[in-house]
């Protein structure tokens, strides 16, 4: 017990020390309370700064991604230049199968070599002379059969036309005044009816012509056909007469979408002359058609070649694939003056359009499921009849 007796005496100083330590801790905690809010604010500010830095970093990263590779809807705005043909450019860093289509894509060397092989094969196995006469003597017959089989469900409505040709938006405005549109090769009305659907001009008159009786019948039976605004007629643009109900110098805008290619080269001069006659001075032509090297040309097999760049499809309809310079010579009249041997490239030709725009639309379409690449080539143009005609 003697060993335990000093413990009560020693407990007093220990208890005092604990109380002093507790008091010091309390005083420390009390002293720290005023600055604790400031520390929390500093921490919050640091977190906010980090978040802002991350946001800035993300913005910079997004800005570094080219618009054509971005999925941001802001990069899908309408083009201000109709002849820009899109802005999704294919670069070496891109995955070609990321999107369904790429703009301004020239064919690669492998495709060019394959195309030349195809052209050689096509020339070596042309259409027989008998079939040439059969298909060229009555082309309307084959288009009648086409529309008999396909009616109005083969082509999609061309709702993109007012984007490609702003004049179509201008003439359909409410305050545009009396305007006349002539669509040549109107088919089942896949151009005419979308134009009428957006039309606000009560004084607009749209003439839709095709040399297929069946196509005109399809248009007249369409639920949107309104004789007060639209007139559908059979007319051959390469014939001797002007369209029914139209006189010379009476049309503001002529539309030719994938129709000129259906004509034989022998019909080009008369067709362009008729378009020139029917247009008002200052009137314009909205033009789009196939370009040479398009996939549709390259994949033709034996027995479809009529002459250079001119073919017969499996359904009996004809199609030509143009060069840009070739079209320019056709519509200015230079081609026909040269054929006549005239020194003056415009002498002896009853027309000469001004070429306001003419461009080639190279596009790569992609089948992502099958990993297939399809090179398409179209030519788009805007031709104007001079406001002041040169009478010779």
mmCIF file of C-alpha atoms in Angstrom:
data_model
loop_
_atom_site.group_PDB
_atom_site.id
_atom_site.type_symbol
_atom_site.label_atom_id
_atom_site.label_comp_id
_atom_site.label_asym_id
_atom_site.label_seq_id
_atom_site.Cartn_x
_atom_site.Cartn_y
_atom_site.Cartn_z
ATOM 1 C CA UNK A 1 0.000 0.000 0.000
ATOM 2 C CA UNK A 2 2.955 2.327 0.669
ATOM 3 C CA UNK A 3 3.695 2.315 -3.000
ATOM 4 C CA UNK A 4 0.200 3.517 -3.904
ATOM 5 C CA UNK A 5 -0.149 6.257 -1.284
ATOM 6 C CA UNK A 6 1.521 9.135 -3.261
ATOM 7 C CA UNK A 7 -0.992 8.810 -6.202
ATOM 8 C CA UNK A 8 -3.717 11.120 -4.798
ATOM 9 C CA UNK A 9 -1.168 13.868 -4.296
ATOM 10 C CA UNK A 10 0.071 13.610 -7.897
ATOM 11 C CA UNK A 11 -3.472 13.606 -9.358
ATOM 12 C CA UNK A 12 -4.046 17.264 -8.550
ATOM 13 C CA UNK A 13 -1.326 18.664 -10.831
ATOM 14 C CA UNK A 14 -2.389 16.307 -13.631
ATOM 15 C CA UNK A 15 -6.009 17.448 -13.408
ATOM 16 C CA UNK A 16 -4.921 21.065 -13.468
ATOM 17 C CA UNK A 17 -2.786 20.427 -16.541
ATOM 18 C CA UNK A 18 -5.691 18.791 -18.387
ATOM 19 C CA UNK A 19 -7.946 21.746 -17.592
ATOM 20 C CA UNK A 20 -5.317 24.165 -18.841
ATOM 21 C CA UNK A 21 -4.844 22.130 -22.042
ATOM 22 C CA UNK A 22 -8.595 22.015 -22.644
ATOM 23 C CA UNK A 23 -8.815 25.756 -22.110
ATOM 24 C CA UNK A 24 -6.004 26.350 -24.568
ATOM 25 C CA UNK A 25 -7.668 24.120 -27.156
ATOM 26 C CA UNK A 26 -10.955 25.930 -26.660
ATOM 27 C CA UNK A 27 -9.282 29.284 -26.994
ATOM 28 C CA UNK A 28 -7.585 28.091 -30.163
ATOM 29 C CA UNK A 29 -10.891 26.907 -31.600
ATOM 30 C CA UNK A 30 -12.520 30.212 -30.668
ATOM 31 C CA UNK A 31 -9.629 32.112 -32.196
ATOM 32 C CA UNK A 32 -9.924 30.069 -35.417
ATOM 33 C CA UNK A 33 -13.686 30.570 -35.811
ATOM 34 C CA UNK A 34 -13.521 34.073 -37.399
ATOM 35 C CA UNK A 35 -11.169 32.854 -40.162
ATOM 36 C CA UNK A 36 -12.941 29.576 -40.907
ATOM 37 C CA UNK A 37 -15.481 31.287 -43.217
ATOM 38 C CA UNK A 38 -12.673 32.964 -45.102
ATOM 39 C CA UNK A 39 -10.936 29.635 -45.634
ATOM 40 C CA UNK A 40 -14.133 28.078 -46.936
ATOM 41 C CA UNK A 41 -14.587 30.997 -49.308
ATOM 42 C CA UNK A 42 -11.029 30.579 -50.530
ATOM 43 C CA UNK A 43 -11.643 26.893 -51.156
ATOM 44 C CA UNK A 44 -14.839 27.671 -53.045
ATOM 45 C CA UNK A 45 -13.040 30.282 -55.113
ATOM 46 C CA UNK A 46 -10.310 27.781 -55.959
ATOM 47 C CA UNK A 47 -12.937 25.251 -57.066
ATOM 48 C CA UNK A 48 -14.700 27.859 -59.187
ATOM 49 C CA UNK A 49 -11.392 28.842 -60.782
ATOM 50 C CA UNK A 50 -10.681 25.201 -61.576
ATOM 51 C CA UNK A 51 -14.114 24.797 -63.152
ATOM 52 C CA UNK A 52 -13.623 27.945 -65.205
ATOM 53 C CA UNK A 53 -10.245 26.693 -66.340
ATOM 54 C CA UNK A 54 -11.794 23.397 -67.370
ATOM 55 C CA UNK A 55 -14.536 25.192 -69.278
ATOM 56 C CA UNK A 56 -12.000 27.374 -71.066
ATOM 57 C CA UNK A 57 -9.944 24.293 -71.860
ATOM 58 C CA UNK A 58 -13.022 22.546 -73.274
ATOM 59 C CA UNK A 59 -13.833 25.591 -75.405
ATOM 60 C CA UNK A 60 -10.304 25.649 -76.754
ATOM 61 C CA UNK A 61 -10.494 21.948 -77.545
ATOM 62 C CA UNK A 62 -13.819 22.449 -79.343
ATOM 63 C CA UNK A 63 -12.364 25.338 -81.303
ATOM 64 C CA UNK A 64 -9.457 23.141 -82.334
ATOM 65 C CA UNK A 65 -11.879 20.599 -83.873
ATOM 66 C CA UNK A 66 -12.553 21.615 -87.484
ATOM 67 C CA UNK A 67 -16.211 22.448 -88.127
ATOM 68 C CA UNK A 68 -16.494 19.665 -90.714
ATOM 69 C CA UNK A 69 -15.629 17.083 -88.038
ATOM 70 C CA UNK A 70 -17.817 18.587 -85.379
ATOM 71 C CA UNK A 71 -21.251 17.221 -84.578
ATOM 72 C CA UNK A 72 -22.321 20.603 -83.242
ATOM 73 C CA UNK A 73 -25.626 21.628 -84.945
ATOM 74 C CA UNK A 74 -24.288 25.184 -85.184
ATOM 75 C CA UNK A 75 -21.976 23.971 -87.949
ATOM 76 C CA UNK A 76 -24.934 22.798 -90.045
ATOM 77 C CA UNK A 77 -26.190 26.268 -90.904
ATOM 78 C CA UNK A 78 -27.364 27.022 -94.418
ATOM 79 C CA UNK A 79 -24.758 28.168 -96.924
ATOM 80 C CA UNK A 80 -24.722 31.781 -98.004
ATOM 81 C CA UNK A 81 -23.161 30.808 -101.350
ATOM 82 C CA UNK A 82 -25.364 28.304 -103.244
ATOM 83 C CA UNK A 83 -22.360 27.166 -105.282
ATOM 84 C CA UNK A 84 -20.244 26.348 -102.241
ATOM 85 C CA UNK A 85 -21.699 22.792 -102.186
ATOM 86 C CA UNK A 86 -21.191 22.167 -98.474
ATOM 87 C CA UNK A 87 -18.259 22.540 -96.092
ATOM 88 C CA UNK A 88 -17.459 19.049 -94.857
ATOM 89 C CA UNK A 89 -13.951 18.587 -96.193
ATOM 90 C CA UNK A 90 -12.251 15.213 -95.988
ATOM 91 C CA UNK A 91 -8.673 15.323 -94.642
ATOM 92 C CA UNK A 92 -6.078 12.651 -93.956
ATOM 93 C CA UNK A 93 -6.885 12.758 -90.242
ATOM 94 C CA UNK A 94 -10.581 12.010 -90.805
ATOM 95 C CA UNK A 95 -12.312 8.677 -90.596
ATOM 96 C CA UNK A 96 -14.084 8.520 -93.959
ATOM 97 C CA UNK A 97 -16.840 6.344 -92.494
ATOM 98 C CA UNK A 98 -17.690 8.794 -89.696
ATOM 99 C CA UNK A 99 -20.265 10.607 -91.862
ATOM 100 C CA UNK A 100 -22.582 9.615 -94.708
ATOM 101 C CA UNK A 101 -21.206 12.235 -97.097
ATOM 102 C CA UNK A 102 -18.175 14.466 -97.706
ATOM 103 C CA UNK A 103 -17.993 17.566 -99.898
ATOM 104 C CA UNK A 104 -15.407 18.597 -102.509
ATOM 105 C CA UNK A 105 -13.824 15.145 -102.693
ATOM 106 C CA UNK A 106 -11.775 14.451 -105.803
ATOM 107 C CA UNK A 107 -11.512 10.844 -106.905
ATOM 108 C CA UNK A 108 -8.419 8.956 -105.813
ATOM 109 C CA UNK A 109 -5.944 7.303 -108.198
ATOM 110 C CA UNK A 110 -7.435 3.848 -107.746
ATOM 111 C CA UNK A 111 -10.895 5.062 -108.716
ATOM 112 C CA UNK A 112 -9.539 6.971 -111.723
ATOM 113 C CA UNK A 113 -7.742 3.859 -112.963
ATOM 114 C CA UNK A 114 -10.875 1.780 -112.467
ATOM 115 C CA UNK A 115 -12.991 4.372 -114.307
ATOM 116 C CA UNK A 116 -10.681 4.374 -117.321
ATOM 117 C CA UNK A 117 -10.874 0.576 -117.454
ATOM 118 C CA UNK A 118 -14.645 0.809 -117.379
ATOM 119 C CA UNK A 119 -14.720 3.395 -120.193
ATOM 120 C CA UNK A 120 -12.518 1.177 -122.349
ATOM 121 C CA UNK A 121 -14.798 -1.807 -121.726
ATOM 122 C CA UNK A 122 -17.892 0.296 -122.533
ATOM 123 C CA UNK A 123 -16.446 1.563 -125.827
ATOM 124 C CA UNK A 124 -15.470 -1.945 -126.852
ATOM 125 C CA UNK A 125 -19.055 -3.209 -126.434
ATOM 126 C CA UNK A 126 -21.420 -0.448 -127.616
ATOM 127 C CA UNK A 127 -25.137 -0.568 -128.302
ATOM 128 C CA UNK A 128 -25.947 -2.185 -131.641
ATOM 129 C CA UNK A 129 -26.990 0.013 -134.555
ATOM 130 C CA UNK A 130 -30.455 -1.512 -134.402
ATOM 131 C CA UNK A 131 -30.831 -0.596 -130.724
ATOM 132 C CA UNK A 132 -29.405 2.879 -131.298
ATOM 133 C CA UNK A 133 -32.225 3.572 -133.725
ATOM 134 C CA UNK A 134 -34.785 1.915 -131.439
ATOM 135 C CA UNK A 135 -33.875 4.036 -128.427
ATOM 136 C CA UNK A 136 -33.166 7.316 -130.239
ATOM 137 C CA UNK A 137 -36.194 7.336 -132.564
ATOM 138 C CA UNK A 138 -38.822 7.664 -129.825
ATOM 139 C CA UNK A 139 -37.332 8.548 -126.411
ATOM 140 C CA UNK A 140 -40.757 9.621 -125.080
ATOM 141 C CA UNK A 141 -41.905 6.009 -125.382
ATOM 142 C CA UNK A 142 -39.329 4.881 -122.823
ATOM 143 C CA UNK A 143 -40.091 7.713 -120.416
ATOM 144 C CA UNK A 144 -43.800 6.858 -120.649
ATOM 145 C CA UNK A 145 -42.941 3.324 -119.612
ATOM 146 C CA UNK A 146 -40.746 4.656 -116.812
ATOM 147 C CA UNK A 147 -43.531 6.731 -115.272
ATOM 148 C CA UNK A 148 -46.047 3.965 -115.893
ATOM 149 C CA UNK A 149 -43.907 1.697 -113.702
ATOM 150 C CA UNK A 150 -42.735 4.209 -111.117
ATOM 151 C CA UNK A 151 -45.558 6.826 -110.990
ATOM 152 C CA UNK A 152 -44.744 9.546 -108.441
ATOM 153 C CA UNK A 153 -42.886 7.486 -105.854
ATOM 154 C CA UNK A 154 -39.525 7.065 -107.587
ATOM 155 C CA UNK A 155 -38.043 10.532 -107.017
ATOM 156 C CA UNK A 156 -37.963 12.455 -103.753
ATOM 157 C CA UNK A 157 -39.339 15.985 -103.626
ATOM 158 C CA UNK A 158 -36.574 18.496 -104.324
ATOM 159 C CA UNK A 159 -37.036 20.672 -101.262
ATOM 160 C CA UNK A 160 -33.430 21.893 -101.578
ATOM 161 C CA UNK A 161 -34.000 23.919 -104.751
ATOM 162 C CA UNK A 162 -34.578 27.303 -103.120
ATOM 163 C CA UNK A 163 -31.294 26.903 -101.256
ATOM 164 C CA UNK A 164 -29.405 26.098 -104.463
ATOM 165 C CA UNK A 165 -31.246 28.682 -106.576
ATOM 166 C CA UNK A 166 -32.282 31.748 -104.494
ATOM 167 C CA UNK A 167 -34.217 33.204 -107.435
ATOM 168 C CA UNK A 168 -36.919 30.598 -106.755
ATOM 169 C CA UNK A 169 -37.402 32.067 -103.307
ATOM 170 C CA UNK A 170 -37.479 35.575 -104.723
ATOM 171 C CA UNK A 171 -40.209 34.967 -107.316
ATOM 172 C CA UNK A 172 -42.429 33.219 -104.757
ATOM 173 C CA UNK A 173 -42.467 36.109 -102.274
ATOM 174 C CA UNK A 174 -45.806 37.736 -101.552
ATOM 175 C CA UNK A 175 -44.741 41.051 -103.104
ATOM 176 C CA UNK A 176 -42.859 39.597 -106.105
ATOM 177 C CA UNK A 177 -45.613 40.570 -108.575
ATOM 178 C CA UNK A 178 -46.497 38.685 -111.784
ATOM 179 C CA UNK A 179 -43.907 35.950 -112.345
ATOM 180 C CA UNK A 180 -43.739 32.948 -114.669
ATOM 181 C CA UNK A 181 -41.706 29.810 -113.989
ATOM 182 C CA UNK A 182 -41.174 27.140 -116.632
ATOM 183 C CA UNK A 183 -39.954 23.740 -115.494
ATOM 184 C CA UNK A 184 -38.615 21.660 -118.364
ATOM 185 C CA UNK A 185 -38.635 17.907 -117.820
ATOM 186 C CA UNK A 186 -40.966 18.215 -114.840
ATOM 187 C CA UNK A 187 -41.497 14.466 -114.486
ATOM 188 C CA UNK A 188 -43.956 13.664 -111.704
ATOM 189 C CA UNK A 189 -43.795 17.177 -110.223
ATOM 190 C CA UNK A 190 -41.097 16.621 -107.610
ATOM 191 C CA UNK A 191 -39.818 20.140 -108.273
ATOM 192 C CA UNK A 192 -43.049 21.952 -109.105
ATOM 193 C CA UNK A 193 -45.092 20.911 -106.091
ATOM 194 C CA UNK A 194 -42.445 21.788 -103.454
ATOM 195 C CA UNK A 195 -42.182 25.243 -105.060
ATOM 196 C CA UNK A 196 -45.950 25.720 -104.899
ATOM 197 C CA UNK A 197 -46.004 24.503 -101.298
ATOM 198 C CA UNK A 198 -43.749 27.429 -100.298
ATOM 199 C CA UNK A 199 -45.269 29.948 -102.675
ATOM 200 C CA UNK A 200 -46.726 33.171 -101.212
ATOM 201 C CA UNK A 201 -47.065 35.001 -104.523
ATOM 202 C CA UNK A 202 -50.712 35.103 -105.662
ATOM 203 C CA UNK A 203 -49.572 36.215 -109.123
ATOM 204 C CA UNK A 204 -47.219 33.303 -109.759
ATOM 205 C CA UNK A 205 -47.825 30.971 -112.705
ATOM 206 C CA UNK A 206 -45.851 27.740 -112.953
ATOM 207 C CA UNK A 207 -45.722 25.814 -116.246
ATOM 208 C CA UNK A 208 -44.528 22.225 -115.773
ATOM 209 C CA UNK A 209 -43.706 20.490 -119.049
ATOM 210 C CA UNK A 210 -42.501 17.019 -119.939
ATOM 211 C CA UNK A 211 -42.456 15.079 -123.191
ATOM 212 C CA UNK A 212 -43.877 12.055 -121.391
ATOM 213 C CA UNK A 213 -47.686 11.956 -121.538
ATOM 214 C CA UNK A 214 -47.716 9.662 -118.525
ATOM 215 C CA UNK A 215 -45.651 12.110 -116.451
ATOM 216 C CA UNK A 216 -48.065 14.939 -117.249
ATOM 217 C CA UNK A 217 -50.969 12.688 -116.332
ATOM 218 C CA UNK A 218 -49.341 11.957 -112.959
ATOM 219 C CA UNK A 219 -48.924 15.683 -112.278
ATOM 220 C CA UNK A 220 -52.489 16.555 -113.231
ATOM 221 C CA UNK A 221 -53.815 13.842 -110.919
ATOM 222 C CA UNK A 222 -51.720 15.011 -107.983
ATOM 223 C CA UNK A 223 -53.677 16.225 -104.966
ATOM 224 C CA UNK A 224 -51.769 19.529 -104.955
ATOM 225 C CA UNK A 225 -52.400 20.314 -108.631
ATOM 226 C CA UNK A 226 -54.068 23.722 -108.855
ATOM 227 C CA UNK A 227 -54.848 24.920 -112.398
ATOM 228 C CA UNK A 228 -54.958 28.521 -111.189
ATOM 229 C CA UNK A 229 -51.269 28.402 -110.253
ATOM 230 C CA UNK A 230 -49.921 25.496 -112.284
ATOM 231 C CA UNK A 231 -50.274 24.227 -115.837
ATOM 232 C CA UNK A 232 -48.880 20.808 -116.783
ATOM 233 C CA UNK A 233 -48.405 20.077 -120.495
ATOM 234 C CA UNK A 234 -46.680 17.707 -122.882
ATOM 235 C CA UNK A 235 -43.795 19.507 -124.580
ATOM 236 C CA UNK A 236 -40.537 18.506 -126.231
ATOM 237 C CA UNK A 237 -37.877 21.113 -125.483
ATOM 238 C CA UNK A 238 -36.042 20.079 -128.650
ATOM 239 C CA UNK A 239 -39.156 20.372 -130.851
ATOM 240 C CA UNK A 240 -40.277 23.135 -133.184
ATOM 241 C CA UNK A 241 -42.990 24.659 -130.986
ATOM 242 C CA UNK A 242 -42.891 26.641 -127.762
ATOM 243 C CA UNK A 243 -44.697 25.314 -124.650
ATOM 244 C CA UNK A 244 -48.509 25.538 -124.696
ATOM 245 C CA UNK A 245 -49.739 28.860 -123.333
ATOM 246 C CA UNK A 246 -46.331 30.559 -123.552
ATOM 247 C CA UNK A 247 -44.941 33.026 -126.053
ATOM 248 C CA UNK A 248 -41.485 34.342 -126.753
ATOM 249 C CA UNK A 249 -40.016 36.536 -124.001
ATOM 250 C CA UNK A 250 -42.639 35.480 -121.446
ATOM 251 C CA UNK A 251 -40.794 33.409 -118.799
ATOM 252 C CA UNK A 252 -38.842 34.768 -115.822
ATOM 253 C CA UNK A 253 -37.157 31.546 -114.684
ATOM 254 C CA UNK A 254 -36.575 28.227 -116.477
ATOM 255 C CA UNK A 255 -35.719 25.146 -114.418
ATOM 256 C CA UNK A 256 -33.758 22.254 -115.923
ATOM 257 C CA UNK A 257 -32.869 19.634 -113.317
ATOM 258 C CA UNK A 258 -31.416 16.392 -114.714
ATOM 259 C CA UNK A 259 -33.240 16.873 -118.025
ATOM 260 C CA UNK A 260 -30.578 18.137 -120.453
ATOM 261 C CA UNK A 261 -28.705 14.846 -120.023
ATOM 262 C CA UNK A 262 -31.713 12.959 -121.434
ATOM 263 C CA UNK A 263 -31.263 14.669 -124.807
ATOM 264 C CA UNK A 264 -29.113 13.476 -127.670
ATOM 265 C CA UNK A 265 -26.167 15.770 -128.499
ATOM 266 C CA UNK A 266 -27.944 16.412 -131.800
ATOM 267 C CA UNK A 267 -30.827 17.993 -129.868
ATOM 268 C CA UNK A 268 -28.798 20.388 -127.720
ATOM 269 C CA UNK A 269 -28.777 23.353 -130.083
ATOM 270 C CA UNK A 270 -32.533 23.372 -130.673
ATOM 271 C CA UNK A 271 -33.259 22.875 -126.980
ATOM 272 C CA UNK A 272 -31.090 25.808 -125.877
ATOM 273 C CA UNK A 273 -32.552 27.947 -128.665
ATOM 274 C CA UNK A 274 -36.109 27.237 -127.456
ATOM 275 C CA UNK A 275 -35.206 28.084 -123.862
ATOM 276 C CA UNK A 276 -33.629 31.317 -125.068
ATOM 277 C CA UNK A 277 -36.733 32.215 -127.104
ATOM 278 C CA UNK A 278 -39.209 31.688 -124.284
ATOM 279 C CA UNK A 279 -37.225 33.569 -121.605
ATOM 280 C CA UNK A 280 -37.675 37.267 -121.016
ATOM 281 C CA UNK A 281 -34.577 39.450 -121.496
ATOM 282 C CA UNK A 282 -32.742 39.112 -118.183
ATOM 283 C CA UNK A 283 -34.459 35.799 -117.430
ATOM 284 C CA UNK A 284 -32.380 32.966 -116.029
ATOM 285 C CA UNK A 285 -31.958 29.203 -116.200
ATOM 286 C CA UNK A 286 -31.491 27.079 -113.079
ATOM 287 C CA UNK A 287 -29.467 24.074 -114.222
ATOM 288 C CA UNK A 288 -28.208 20.880 -112.591
ATOM 289 C CA UNK A 289 -27.111 17.638 -114.241
ATOM 290 C CA UNK A 290 -24.616 14.778 -114.322
ATOM 291 C CA UNK A 291 -20.869 15.348 -114.593
ATOM 292 C CA UNK A 292 -18.343 13.093 -116.272
ATOM 293 C CA UNK A 293 -16.893 10.508 -113.900
ATOM 294 C CA UNK A 294 -20.038 10.174 -111.829
ATOM 295 C CA UNK A 295 -20.531 6.712 -110.351
ATOM 296 C CA UNK A 296 -23.634 6.251 -112.499
ATOM 297 C CA UNK A 297 -21.435 6.506 -115.612
ATOM 298 C CA UNK A 298 -18.558 4.410 -114.364
ATOM 299 C CA UNK A 299 -20.689 1.408 -113.430
ATOM 300 C CA UNK A 300 -22.381 1.012 -116.851
ATOM 301 C CA UNK A 301 -21.782 -2.453 -118.260
ATOM 302 C CA UNK A 302 -21.424 -3.757 -121.808
ATOM 303 C CA UNK A 303 -24.129 -2.956 -124.332
ATOM 304 C CA UNK A 304 -25.067 0.452 -122.857
ATOM 305 C CA UNK A 305 -22.649 2.780 -124.669
ATOM 306 C CA UNK A 306 -24.274 4.924 -127.403
ATOM 307 C CA UNK A 307 -21.423 7.351 -127.975
ATOM 308 C CA UNK A 308 -18.817 9.129 -125.868
ATOM 309 C CA UNK A 309 -20.364 9.956 -122.464
ATOM 310 C CA UNK A 310 -23.848 8.974 -123.730
ATOM 311 C CA UNK A 311 -25.592 5.792 -122.541
ATOM 312 C CA UNK A 312 -28.818 3.800 -122.433
ATOM 313 C CA UNK A 313 -30.083 2.776 -119.021
ATOM 314 C CA UNK A 314 -31.664 -0.567 -118.336
ATOM 315 C CA UNK A 315 -35.142 0.983 -118.585
ATOM 316 C CA UNK A 316 -34.451 2.404 -122.060
ATOM 317 C CA UNK A 317 -33.999 6.049 -121.029
ATOM 318 C CA UNK A 318 -30.880 7.915 -122.139
ATOM 319 C CA UNK A 319 -28.311 9.832 -120.098
ATOM 320 C CA UNK A 320 -25.308 12.016 -120.941
ATOM 321 C CA UNK A 321 -22.445 12.999 -118.603
ATOM 322 C CA UNK A 322 -21.042 16.509 -119.157
ATOM 323 C CA UNK A 323 -17.759 18.309 -118.770
ATOM 324 C CA UNK A 324 -17.906 21.788 -117.261
ATOM 325 C CA UNK A 325 -16.212 23.467 -120.241
ATOM 326 C CA UNK A 326 -18.483 21.567 -122.615
ATOM 327 C CA UNK A 327 -21.599 22.992 -120.972
ATOM 328 C CA UNK A 328 -20.170 26.504 -121.073
ATOM 329 C CA UNK A 329 -19.596 26.189 -124.827
ATOM 330 C CA UNK A 330 -23.109 24.805 -125.366
ATOM 331 C CA UNK A 331 -24.974 27.555 -123.517
ATOM 332 C CA UNK A 332 -22.897 30.432 -124.856
ATOM 333 C CA UNK A 333 -23.313 29.030 -128.386
ATOM 334 C CA UNK A 334 -19.567 28.726 -128.982
ATOM 335 C CA UNK A 335 -19.800 24.985 -129.623
ATOM 336 C CA UNK A 336 -22.210 25.421 -132.528
ATOM 337 C CA UNK A 337 -20.382 28.362 -134.030
ATOM 338 C CA UNK A 338 -17.186 26.308 -134.049
ATOM 339 C CA UNK A 339 -19.007 23.418 -135.724
ATOM 340 C CA UNK A 340 -20.198 25.851 -138.417
ATOM 341 C CA UNK A 341 -16.628 27.008 -138.943
ATOM 342 C CA UNK A 342 -17.436 30.601 -138.046
ATOM 343 C CA UNK A 343 -14.496 32.761 -137.095
ATOM 344 C CA UNK A 344 -16.762 34.731 -134.776
ATOM 345 C CA UNK A 345 -17.715 32.273 -132.052
ATOM 346 C CA UNK A 346 -21.231 33.772 -131.787
ATOM 347 C CA UNK A 347 -21.953 34.394 -135.454
ATOM 348 C CA UNK A 348 -24.749 32.320 -136.965
ATOM 349 C CA UNK A 349 -26.018 31.139 -133.560
ATOM 350 C CA UNK A 350 -29.444 32.510 -132.538
ATOM 351 C CA UNK A 351 -28.610 32.564 -128.836
ATOM 352 C CA UNK A 352 -25.839 33.325 -126.391
ATOM 353 C CA UNK A 353 -26.418 32.926 -122.667
ATOM 354 C CA UNK A 354 -24.299 34.647 -120.064
ATOM 355 C CA UNK A 355 -22.718 32.122 -117.683
ATOM 356 C CA UNK A 356 -23.184 33.635 -114.229
ATOM 357 C CA UNK A 357 -22.257 30.475 -112.319
ATOM 358 C CA UNK A 358 -21.039 27.065 -113.396
ATOM 359 C CA UNK A 359 -19.384 24.697 -110.953
ATOM 360 C CA UNK A 360 -18.725 21.011 -110.387
ATOM 361 C CA UNK A 361 -20.107 19.397 -107.249
ATOM 362 C CA UNK A 362 -17.791 16.523 -106.269
ATOM 363 C CA UNK A 363 -19.223 14.515 -103.417
ATOM 364 C CA UNK A 364 -18.293 11.287 -101.676
ATOM 365 C CA UNK A 365 -21.240 9.291 -100.378
ATOM 366 C CA UNK A 366 -20.515 6.552 -97.859
ATOM 367 C CA UNK A 367 -22.284 3.354 -96.937
ATOM 368 C CA UNK A 368 -20.989 3.001 -93.397
ATOM 369 C CA UNK A 369 -22.554 -0.413 -92.827
ATOM 370 C CA UNK A 370 -20.958 -1.998 -95.919
ATOM 371 C CA UNK A 371 -17.836 0.216 -95.864
ATOM 372 C CA UNK A 372 -18.446 1.394 -99.429
ATOM 373 C CA UNK A 373 -17.350 4.688 -101.003
ATOM 374 C CA UNK A 374 -19.356 6.171 -103.885
ATOM 375 C CA UNK A 375 -17.995 9.106 -105.883
ATOM 376 C CA UNK A 376 -20.714 11.373 -107.290
ATOM 377 C CA UNK A 377 -20.241 14.238 -109.713
ATOM 378 C CA UNK A 378 -22.870 16.832 -110.629
ATOM 379 C CA UNK A 379 -22.653 20.158 -112.452
ATOM 380 C CA UNK A 380 -24.723 23.145 -111.401
ATOM 381 C CA UNK A 381 -25.162 26.352 -113.320
ATOM 382 C CA UNK A 382 -27.025 29.631 -113.590
ATOM 383 C CA UNK A 383 -27.353 31.006 -117.119
ATOM 384 C CA UNK A 384 -28.908 34.360 -117.979
ATOM 385 C CA UNK A 385 -30.418 35.679 -121.184
ATOM 386 C CA UNK A 386 -28.870 39.112 -121.790
ATOM 387 C CA UNK A 387 -31.115 41.983 -120.709
ATOM 388 C CA UNK A 388 -30.276 43.713 -123.990
ATOM 389 C CA UNK A 389 -30.467 41.365 -126.943
ATOM 390 C CA UNK A 390 -27.989 41.688 -129.777
ATOM 391 C CA UNK A 391 -30.007 41.697 -132.977
ATOM 392 C CA UNK A 392 -27.901 40.743 -135.972
#
